[in-house]
Amino acid sequence: MSPYLLGLRLSGRRVLVVGGGRVAQRRVPALLDAGAAVTIVSTSVTPALDDLIAAGRVTWEARRYQDGDCEGAWLVQACTSDREVNAAIAAEAEARRVWCVRADDKDASAAWTPASGKVDEISVAITAGGDPRRAAGIRDAVVGALRDGTVDARRNRTKPAGVALVGGGPGDPSLITVRGRQLLAQADVVIADRLAPRALLDELAPDVELIDAAKVPYGRSLPQERINELLVEHARQGKFVVRLKGGDPFVFGRGGEEMLACAHAGVPVMVVPGITSAVAVPAAAGVPVTHRGVSQEFHVISVHVAPDDPQSTVDWPALARTDGTLVLMMAVERLPKVAETLLRDGRSPETPVMVVQDGTLPTQRALVASLSTVADRVSAAGIRPPAIVIVGDVVRVGQEVEMVRAEQPQ
């Protein structure tokens, strides 16, 4: 017969665990998480259980099982290594109409302990016919899918409220954070940037409203003020809004402006950090932004305006003097002026530069040049945004890694 699955609310209720070995060690923490008042009856316990006892979280009676121990228990776990003792415990529990789990004999057990897991308020319990290994494998698959959002588990009665500013990472959809993917699966409305991981949008439920907030360089663009208005409008309608961005919301993502707009409107807002492309893209190309003995600092610069533009607030002479790594974002179109400025202010013409287009994506490609030649090389190669420019000796570290790999026997 199939078991009848039931979620027991054990808070404050006495649970008896007979045995203090590794089986008990696995089961006691879950009972404590459920709020149970756990009593262990055993002549000895494992160090992990001893730690719980010392902390006052578990009551330990250092003796053998005795008839009558099941009195007052709501649930019993028979976890000894002696089949006869386990049978006696189960018989007493049965006589007292108390559910008992036998760890040594699933067929003789009145109840089974499922392989369980928890994601937020969702609890998963798998029995798999009493096969613990199979149950654990299925549990892991389900819990993993709930955590990364691949299983649609949208809330109905208690869904998130307000706005979530979610960093989608550098491009590869698998690099979004677990929390970001969870919230994306709960969204009623998604307002997505051009550089957000677009593949994730195909996984949205059909009833999710998708708003394209792309800002195409020199092309179509949704004004930031309108984006702020949309966040507030939809949240005030009781919808949960996810603002999905590329990279991190607070690294040249204008997330601060959107957070302030929500705060002024009285709309709850949360921020989910993302992996910024300023670090992830160099890493994907094999270049560490810092390296012992080479660079102990790195600078991330937005080049949305040229160095000689009156709107630029960047101290380019200071950047030229530093030996640290420069990571330039939105720089491809203005790379000739950037290189000219750095050279004029003192950077060596031989400084290595790497330009990485479509970092972390299958279309990723990289070009290495010197500071004096990089602008012409990028133009000739037809590299276009989105691309990250890395300036500094750490580029040679990446090249050295590639050389070592090439020399290894295949």
PDB file of C-alpha atoms in Angstrom, residues 148-403:
ATOM      1  CA  ASP A 148      17.442  27.756  -9.606  1.00  0.00           C
ATOM      2  CA  GLY A 149      13.910  28.498 -10.795  1.00  0.00           C
ATOM      3  CA  THR A 150      13.746  25.829 -13.505  1.00  0.00           C
ATOM      4  CA  VAL A 151      10.641  24.416 -11.796  1.00  0.00           C
ATOM      5  CA  ASP A 152       7.737  26.853 -11.871  1.00  0.00           C
ATOM      6  CA  ALA A 153       6.832  27.339  -8.211  1.00  0.00           C
ATOM      7  CA  ARG A 154       5.091  30.685  -8.354  1.00  0.00           C
ATOM      8  CA  ARG A 155       3.409  31.743  -5.165  1.00  0.00           C
ATOM      9  CA  ASN A 156      -0.344  32.109  -5.078  1.00  0.00           C
ATOM     10  CA  ARG A 157      -1.423  33.062  -1.587  1.00  0.00           C
ATOM     11  CA  THR A 158       1.792  34.736  -0.390  1.00  0.00           C
ATOM     12  CA  LYS A 159       3.841  36.094  -3.252  1.00  0.00           C
ATOM     13  CA  PRO A 160       6.621  38.682  -2.984  1.00  0.00           C
ATOM     14  CA  ALA A 161       5.580  42.312  -3.022  1.00  0.00           C
ATOM     15  CA  GLY A 162       7.027  45.375  -4.682  1.00  0.00           C
ATOM     16  CA  VAL A 163      10.115  45.429  -6.867  1.00  0.00           C
ATOM     17  CA  ALA A 164      13.264  43.304  -7.027  1.00  0.00           C
ATOM     18  CA  LEU A 165      16.327  44.753  -8.751  1.00  0.00           C
ATOM     19  CA  VAL A 166      18.019  41.582  -9.979  1.00  0.00           C
ATOM     20  CA  GLY A 167      21.541  41.383 -11.380  1.00  0.00           C
ATOM     21  CA  GLY A 168      21.516  38.832 -14.177  1.00  0.00           C
ATOM     22  CA  GLY A 169      25.268  38.396 -14.398  1.00  0.00           C
ATOM     23  CA  PRO A 170      27.655  38.831 -17.324  1.00  0.00           C
ATOM     24  CA  GLY A 171      25.600  37.099 -20.032  1.00  0.00           C
ATOM     25  CA  ASP A 172      25.669  33.332 -19.581  1.00  0.00           C
ATOM     26  CA  PRO A 173      22.218  32.535 -18.125  1.00  0.00           C
ATOM     27  CA  SER A 174      23.702  29.936 -15.774  1.00  0.00           C
ATOM     28  CA  LEU A 175      25.653  32.690 -13.992  1.00  0.00           C
ATOM     29  CA  ILE A 176      22.612  34.413 -12.508  1.00  0.00           C
ATOM     30  CA  THR A 177      22.448  33.928  -8.735  1.00  0.00           C
ATOM     31  CA  VAL A 178      20.162  31.313  -7.214  1.00  0.00           C
ATOM     32  CA  ARG A 179      18.162  34.048  -5.480  1.00  0.00           C
ATOM     33  CA  GLY A 180      17.825  36.000  -8.713  1.00  0.00           C
ATOM     34  CA  ARG A 181      16.452  33.001 -10.572  1.00  0.00           C
ATOM     35  CA  GLN A 182      14.017  32.217  -7.757  1.00  0.00           C
ATOM     36  CA  LEU A 183      12.564  35.720  -7.859  1.00  0.00           C
ATOM     37  CA  LEU A 184      12.394  35.694 -11.643  1.00  0.00           C
ATOM     38  CA  ALA A 185      10.211  32.586 -11.421  1.00  0.00           C
ATOM     39  CA  GLN A 186       7.837  34.484  -9.080  1.00  0.00           C
ATOM     40  CA  ALA A 187       7.482  37.625 -11.193  1.00  0.00           C
ATOM     41  CA  ASP A 188       4.220  39.013 -12.534  1.00  0.00           C
ATOM     42  CA  VAL A 189       6.098  41.628 -14.562  1.00  0.00           C
ATOM     43  CA  VAL A 190       9.690  41.539 -15.835  1.00  0.00           C
ATOM     44  CA  ILE A 191      11.373  44.708 -17.065  1.00  0.00           C
ATOM     45  CA  ALA A 192      14.511  43.514 -18.834  1.00  0.00           C
ATOM     46  CA  ASP A 193      17.657  45.282 -20.029  1.00  0.00           C
ATOM     47  CA  ARG A 194      19.314  44.607 -23.370  1.00  0.00           C
ATOM     48  CA  LEU A 195      22.290  42.986 -21.626  1.00  0.00           C
ATOM     49  CA  ALA A 196      20.213  40.835 -19.269  1.00  0.00           C
ATOM     50  CA  PRO A 197      20.501  37.067 -19.930  1.00  0.00           C
ATOM     51  CA  ARG A 198      17.797  36.818 -22.590  1.00  0.00           C
ATOM     52  CA  ALA A 199      17.645  33.018 -22.550  1.00  0.00           C
ATOM     53  CA  LEU A 200      16.019  33.184 -19.118  1.00  0.00           C
ATOM     54  CA  LEU A 201      13.108  35.126 -20.544  1.00  0.00           C
ATOM     55  CA  ASP A 202      12.030  32.095 -22.586  1.00  0.00           C
ATOM     56  CA  GLU A 203      11.399  30.271 -19.301  1.00  0.00           C
ATOM     57  CA  LEU A 204       8.860  32.813 -18.018  1.00  0.00           C
ATOM     58  CA  ALA A 205       5.273  31.662 -17.576  1.00  0.00           C
ATOM     59  CA  PRO A 206       2.918  32.744 -20.413  1.00  0.00           C
ATOM     60  CA  ASP A 207       1.025  35.171 -18.160  1.00  0.00           C
ATOM     61  CA  VAL A 208       4.142  37.127 -17.147  1.00  0.00           C
ATOM     62  CA  GLU A 209       4.216  40.585 -18.708  1.00  0.00           C
ATOM     63  CA  LEU A 210       7.594  41.264 -20.316  1.00  0.00           C
ATOM     64  CA  ILE A 211       8.669  44.863 -20.891  1.00  0.00           C
ATOM     65  CA  ASP A 212      11.726  45.546 -23.039  1.00  0.00           C
ATOM     66  CA  ALA A 213      13.780  48.296 -21.413  1.00  0.00           C
ATOM     67  CA  ALA A 214      16.673  48.051 -23.850  1.00  0.00           C
ATOM     68  CA  LYS A 215      19.048  50.965 -24.187  1.00  0.00           C
ATOM     69  CA  VAL A 216      20.645  50.387 -27.578  1.00  0.00           C
ATOM     70  CA  PRO A 217      23.718  52.601 -28.138  1.00  0.00           C
ATOM     71  CA  TYR A 218      22.792  55.269 -30.703  1.00  0.00           C
ATOM     72  CA  GLY A 219      19.492  53.447 -31.235  1.00  0.00           C
ATOM     73  CA  ARG A 220      16.122  52.801 -29.626  1.00  0.00           C
ATOM     74  CA  SER A 221      16.029  53.454 -25.913  1.00  0.00           C
ATOM     75  CA  LEU A 222      13.451  53.492 -23.128  1.00  0.00           C
ATOM     76  CA  PRO A 223      14.166  56.589 -21.001  1.00  0.00           C
ATOM     77  CA  GLN A 224      15.230  55.909 -17.435  1.00  0.00           C
ATOM     78  CA  GLU A 225      12.453  58.120 -16.120  1.00  0.00           C
ATOM     79  CA  ARG A 226       9.878  55.919 -17.880  1.00  0.00           C
ATOM     80  CA  ILE A 227      11.487  52.773 -16.476  1.00  0.00           C
ATOM     81  CA  ASN A 228      11.177  54.229 -12.976  1.00  0.00           C
ATOM     82  CA  GLU A 229       7.509  55.032 -13.626  1.00  0.00           C
ATOM     83  CA  LEU A 230       6.803  51.503 -14.866  1.00  0.00           C
ATOM     84  CA  LEU A 231       8.362  49.953 -11.773  1.00  0.00           C
ATOM     85  CA  VAL A 232       6.152  52.032  -9.497  1.00  0.00           C
ATOM     86  CA  GLU A 233       2.972  51.706 -11.597  1.00  0.00           C
ATOM     87  CA  HIS A 234       3.014  47.925 -11.751  1.00  0.00           C
ATOM     88  CA  ALA A 235       4.021  47.487  -8.109  1.00  0.00           C
ATOM     89  CA  ARG A 236       1.153  49.736  -6.998  1.00  0.00           C
ATOM     90  CA  GLN A 237      -1.218  47.453  -8.925  1.00  0.00           C
ATOM     91  CA  GLY A 238      -0.208  44.649  -6.566  1.00  0.00           C
ATOM     92  CA  LYS A 239       2.105  42.962  -9.051  1.00  0.00           C
ATOM     93  CA  PHE A 240       5.547  41.636  -8.188  1.00  0.00           C
ATOM     94  CA  VAL A 241       8.031  43.312 -10.516  1.00  0.00           C
ATOM     95  CA  VAL A 242      11.501  42.026 -11.364  1.00  0.00           C
ATOM     96  CA  ARG A 243      13.869  44.531 -12.939  1.00  0.00           C
ATOM     97  CA  LEU A 244      16.311  42.209 -14.682  1.00  0.00           C
ATOM     98  CA  LYS A 245      19.673  43.768 -15.496  1.00  0.00           C
ATOM     99  CA  GLY A 246      22.956  42.612 -16.922  1.00  0.00           C
ATOM    100  CA  GLY A 247      25.858  42.340 -14.485  1.00  0.00           C
ATOM    101  CA  ASP A 248      25.162  43.920 -11.101  1.00  0.00           C
ATOM    102  CA  PRO A 249      22.395  46.524 -10.574  1.00  0.00           C
ATOM    103  CA  PHE A 250      24.751  48.870  -8.745  1.00  0.00           C
ATOM    104  CA  VAL A 251      27.741  48.697 -11.130  1.00  0.00           C
ATOM    105  CA  PHE A 252      26.890  51.216 -13.855  1.00  0.00           C
ATOM    106  CA  GLY A 253      23.391  49.747 -13.877  1.00  0.00           C
ATOM    107  CA  ARG A 254      21.472  52.777 -12.563  1.00  0.00           C
ATOM    108  CA  GLY A 255      20.039  50.545  -9.873  1.00  0.00           C
ATOM    109  CA  GLY A 256      20.501  53.287  -7.302  1.00  0.00           C
ATOM    110  CA  GLU A 257      18.185  55.582  -9.252  1.00  0.00           C
ATOM    111  CA  GLU A 258      15.523  52.896  -9.510  1.00  0.00           C
ATOM    112  CA  MET A 259      15.804  52.069  -5.815  1.00  0.00           C
ATOM    113  CA  LEU A 260      15.353  55.741  -4.921  1.00  0.00           C
ATOM    114  CA  ALA A 261      12.337  56.046  -7.236  1.00  0.00           C
ATOM    115  CA  CYS A 262      10.670  53.096  -5.489  1.00  0.00           C
ATOM    116  CA  ALA A 263      11.571  54.416  -2.048  1.00  0.00           C
ATOM    117  CA  HIS A 264      10.084  57.864  -2.814  1.00  0.00           C
ATOM    118  CA  ALA A 265       6.898  56.177  -4.040  1.00  0.00           C
ATOM    119  CA  GLY A 266       6.633  54.001  -0.940  1.00  0.00           C
ATOM    120  CA  VAL A 267       7.121  50.799  -2.956  1.00  0.00           C
ATOM    121  CA  PRO A 268       9.033  47.956  -1.254  1.00  0.00           C
ATOM    122  CA  VAL A 269      12.266  47.241  -3.115  1.00  0.00           C
ATOM    123  CA  MET A 270      14.947  44.583  -2.684  1.00  0.00           C
ATOM    124  CA  VAL A 271      18.314  44.288  -4.401  1.00  0.00           C
ATOM    125  CA  VAL A 272      19.777  40.990  -5.584  1.00  0.00           C
ATOM    126  CA  PRO A 273      23.465  41.491  -6.452  1.00  0.00           C
ATOM    127  CA  GLY A 274      24.754  40.018  -9.684  1.00  0.00           C
ATOM    128  CA  ILE A 275      28.156  38.950 -10.935  1.00  0.00           C
ATOM    129  CA  THR A 276      29.548  42.066 -12.554  1.00  0.00           C
ATOM    130  CA  SER A 277      31.010  41.668 -16.021  1.00  0.00           C
ATOM    131  CA  ALA A 278      33.897  43.900 -14.900  1.00  0.00           C
ATOM    132  CA  VAL A 279      35.337  40.898 -13.065  1.00  0.00           C
ATOM    133  CA  ALA A 280      33.570  37.945 -14.697  1.00  0.00           C
ATOM    134  CA  VAL A 281      34.475  38.682 -18.307  1.00  0.00           C
ATOM    135  CA  PRO A 282      38.239  38.991 -17.672  1.00  0.00           C
ATOM    136  CA  ALA A 283      38.008  35.763 -15.662  1.00  0.00           C
ATOM    137  CA  ALA A 284      36.174  34.021 -18.497  1.00  0.00           C
ATOM    138  CA  ALA A 285      39.014  35.091 -20.807  1.00  0.00           C
ATOM    139  CA  GLY A 286      41.621  33.703 -18.385  1.00  0.00           C
ATOM    140  CA  VAL A 287      42.766  37.065 -17.026  1.00  0.00           C
ATOM    141  CA  PRO A 288      42.793  37.737 -13.255  1.00  0.00           C
ATOM    142  CA  VAL A 289      42.141  41.401 -12.494  1.00  0.00           C
ATOM    143  CA  THR A 290      44.635  41.112  -9.615  1.00  0.00           C
ATOM    144  CA  HIS A 291      47.672  38.856  -9.379  1.00  0.00           C
ATOM    145  CA  ARG A 292      50.333  38.601  -6.693  1.00  0.00           C
ATOM    146  CA  GLY A 293      53.468  40.493  -7.719  1.00  0.00           C
ATOM    147  CA  VAL A 294      51.754  42.021 -10.758  1.00  0.00           C
ATOM    148  CA  SER A 295      48.762  44.079  -9.646  1.00  0.00           C
ATOM    149  CA  GLN A 296      47.286  44.622  -6.216  1.00  0.00           C
ATOM    150  CA  GLU A 297      44.531  46.961  -7.350  1.00  0.00           C
ATOM    151  CA  PHE A 298      42.051  47.302 -10.173  1.00  0.00           C
ATOM    152  CA  HIS A 299      39.866  50.168 -11.333  1.00  0.00           C
ATOM    153  CA  VAL A 300      36.514  49.856 -13.070  1.00  0.00           C
ATOM    154  CA  ILE A 301      35.744  52.807 -15.336  1.00  0.00           C
ATOM    155  CA  SER A 302      32.665  53.678 -17.355  1.00  0.00           C
ATOM    156  CA  VAL A 303      33.642  55.237 -20.686  1.00  0.00           C
ATOM    157  CA  HIS A 304      30.145  56.234 -21.746  1.00  0.00           C
ATOM    158  CA  VAL A 305      31.723  59.614 -22.552  1.00  0.00           C
ATOM    159  CA  ALA A 306      35.197  60.235 -23.960  1.00  0.00           C
ATOM    160  CA  PRO A 307      38.057  61.372 -21.683  1.00  0.00           C
ATOM    161  CA  ASP A 308      37.962  64.898 -23.112  1.00  0.00           C
ATOM    162  CA  ASP A 309      34.184  65.242 -22.764  1.00  0.00           C
ATOM    163  CA  PRO A 310      33.141  67.950 -20.259  1.00  0.00           C
ATOM    164  CA  GLN A 311      30.783  65.391 -18.644  1.00  0.00           C
ATOM    165  CA  SER A 312      33.635  63.024 -17.789  1.00  0.00           C
ATOM    166  CA  THR A 313      34.454  62.881 -14.071  1.00  0.00           C
ATOM    167  CA  VAL A 314      37.282  60.335 -14.448  1.00  0.00           C
ATOM    168  CA  ASP A 315      40.803  61.327 -13.331  1.00  0.00           C
ATOM    169  CA  TRP A 316      42.584  59.923 -16.398  1.00  0.00           C
ATOM    170  CA  PRO A 317      46.044  61.246 -15.474  1.00  0.00           C
ATOM    171  CA  ALA A 318      45.844  59.368 -12.149  1.00  0.00           C
ATOM    172  CA  LEU A 319      44.787  56.182 -13.957  1.00  0.00           C
ATOM    173  CA  ALA A 320      47.693  56.530 -16.367  1.00  0.00           C
ATOM    174  CA  ARG A 321      50.155  56.758 -13.475  1.00  0.00           C
ATOM    175  CA  THR A 322      48.905  53.693 -11.597  1.00  0.00           C
ATOM    176  CA  ASP A 323      50.317  50.221 -12.140  1.00  0.00           C
ATOM    177  CA  GLY A 324      46.919  48.713 -11.320  1.00  0.00           C
ATOM    178  CA  THR A 325      44.599  46.987 -13.759  1.00  0.00           C
ATOM    179  CA  LEU A 326      42.091  49.116 -15.649  1.00  0.00           C
ATOM    180  CA  VAL A 327      38.783  47.516 -16.592  1.00  0.00           C
ATOM    181  CA  LEU A 328      36.981  49.734 -19.079  1.00  0.00           C
ATOM    182  CA  MET A 329      33.276  49.325 -19.745  1.00  0.00           C
ATOM    183  CA  MET A 330      31.386  50.858 -22.675  1.00  0.00           C
ATOM    184  CA  ALA A 331      34.772  51.788 -24.129  1.00  0.00           C
ATOM    185  CA  VAL A 332      34.909  50.235 -27.609  1.00  0.00           C
ATOM    186  CA  GLU A 333      33.518  53.216 -29.503  1.00  0.00           C
ATOM    187  CA  ARG A 334      35.855  55.601 -27.670  1.00  0.00           C
ATOM    188  CA  LEU A 335      38.923  53.374 -27.481  1.00  0.00           C
ATOM    189  CA  PRO A 336      41.130  55.553 -29.758  1.00  0.00           C
ATOM    190  CA  LYS A 337      40.632  58.567 -27.489  1.00  0.00           C
ATOM    191  CA  VAL A 338      41.152  56.444 -24.331  1.00  0.00           C
ATOM    192  CA  ALA A 339      44.438  54.995 -25.630  1.00  0.00           C
ATOM    193  CA  GLU A 340      45.611  58.431 -26.727  1.00  0.00           C
ATOM    194  CA  THR A 341      44.838  59.892 -23.294  1.00  0.00           C
ATOM    195  CA  LEU A 342      46.562  57.120 -21.333  1.00  0.00           C
ATOM    196  CA  LEU A 343      49.662  57.324 -23.539  1.00  0.00           C
ATOM    197  CA  ARG A 344      49.790  61.110 -23.237  1.00  0.00           C
ATOM    198  CA  ASP A 345      49.516  60.911 -19.445  1.00  0.00           C
ATOM    199  CA  GLY A 346      52.320  58.382 -19.008  1.00  0.00           C
ATOM    200  CA  ARG A 347      51.208  54.797 -19.615  1.00  0.00           C
ATOM    201  CA  SER A 348      53.762  52.746 -21.546  1.00  0.00           C
ATOM    202  CA  PRO A 349      52.937  52.129 -25.217  1.00  0.00           C
ATOM    203  CA  GLU A 350      53.813  48.449 -24.598  1.00  0.00           C
ATOM    204  CA  THR A 351      51.180  48.014 -21.887  1.00  0.00           C
ATOM    205  CA  PRO A 352      49.227  44.881 -22.841  1.00  0.00           C
ATOM    206  CA  VAL A 353      45.519  45.260 -23.536  1.00  0.00           C
ATOM    207  CA  MET A 354      42.841  42.625 -24.017  1.00  0.00           C
ATOM    208  CA  VAL A 355      39.416  43.334 -25.493  1.00  0.00           C
ATOM    209  CA  VAL A 356      36.769  40.671 -24.875  1.00  0.00           C
ATOM    210  CA  GLN A 357      33.525  40.720 -26.833  1.00  0.00           C
ATOM    211  CA  ASP A 358      30.411  38.776 -25.698  1.00  0.00           C
ATOM    212  CA  GLY A 359      32.147  37.585 -22.547  1.00  0.00           C
ATOM    213  CA  THR A 360      30.874  34.267 -21.052  1.00  0.00           C
ATOM    214  CA  LEU A 361      28.687  33.609 -24.123  1.00  0.00           C
ATOM    215  CA  PRO A 362      29.320  30.995 -26.838  1.00  0.00           C
ATOM    216  CA  THR A 363      30.223  33.868 -29.178  1.00  0.00           C
ATOM    217  CA  GLN A 364      32.979  35.171 -26.880  1.00  0.00           C
ATOM    218  CA  ARG A 365      36.152  36.270 -28.640  1.00  0.00           C
ATOM    219  CA  ALA A 366      39.227  38.113 -27.405  1.00  0.00           C
ATOM    220  CA  LEU A 367      41.900  40.262 -28.975  1.00  0.00           C
ATOM    221  CA  VAL A 368      45.287  41.083 -27.389  1.00  0.00           C
ATOM    222  CA  ALA A 369      47.328  44.102 -28.413  1.00  0.00           C
ATOM    223  CA  SER A 370      49.516  46.813 -26.949  1.00  0.00           C
ATOM    224  CA  LEU A 371      48.116  50.134 -25.795  1.00  0.00           C
ATOM    225  CA  SER A 372      49.663  51.834 -28.821  1.00  0.00           C
ATOM    226  CA  THR A 373      48.050  49.448 -31.342  1.00  0.00           C
ATOM    227  CA  VAL A 374      44.804  48.343 -29.707  1.00  0.00           C
ATOM    228  CA  ALA A 375      42.518  50.939 -31.287  1.00  0.00           C
ATOM    229  CA  ASP A 376      43.557  50.017 -34.841  1.00  0.00           C
ATOM    230  CA  ARG A 377      43.486  46.288 -34.075  1.00  0.00           C
ATOM    231  CA  VAL A 378      39.955  46.467 -32.634  1.00  0.00           C
ATOM    232  CA  SER A 379      38.717  48.457 -35.624  1.00  0.00           C
ATOM    233  CA  ALA A 380      40.272  46.023 -38.098  1.00  0.00           C
ATOM    234  CA  ALA A 381      38.814  43.003 -36.250  1.00  0.00           C
ATOM    235  CA  GLY A 382      35.336  44.496 -36.260  1.00  0.00           C
ATOM    236  CA  ILE A 383      34.844  44.090 -32.521  1.00  0.00           C
ATOM    237  CA  ARG A 384      31.607  45.643 -31.349  1.00  0.00           C
ATOM    238  CA  PRO A 385      29.872  46.155 -27.980  1.00  0.00           C
ATOM    239  CA  PRO A 386      29.238  44.617 -25.579  1.00  0.00           C
ATOM    240  CA  ALA A 387      32.930  44.274 -24.851  1.00  0.00           C
ATOM    241  CA  ILE A 388      35.234  44.709 -21.872  1.00  0.00           C
ATOM    242  CA  VAL A 389      38.681  46.283 -22.204  1.00  0.00           C
ATOM    243  CA  ILE A 390      41.416  45.151 -19.792  1.00  0.00           C
ATOM    244  CA  VAL A 391      44.542  47.288 -19.548  1.00  0.00           C
ATOM    245  CA  GLY A 392      47.561  46.114 -17.561  1.00  0.00           C
ATOM    246  CA  ASP A 393      50.222  43.482 -17.024  1.00  0.00           C
ATOM    247  CA  VAL A 394      47.646  40.943 -15.796  1.00  0.00           C
ATOM    248  CA  VAL A 395      46.898  40.347 -19.468  1.00  0.00           C
ATOM    249  CA  ARG A 396      50.306  38.666 -19.718  1.00  0.00           C
ATOM    250  CA  VAL A 397      49.312  36.319 -16.911  1.00  0.00           C
ATOM    251  CA  GLY A 398      46.422  35.130 -19.010  1.00  0.00           C
ATOM    252  CA  GLN A 399      48.728  34.678 -22.005  1.00  0.00           C
ATOM    253  CA  GLU A 400      51.174  32.704 -19.870  1.00  0.00           C
ATOM    254  CA  VAL A 401      48.387  30.353 -18.795  1.00  0.00           C
ATOM    255  CA  GLU A 402      47.472  29.753 -22.435  1.00  0.00           C
ATOM    256  CA  MET A 403      51.113  29.027 -23.308  1.00  0.00           C
TER     257      MET A 403
END
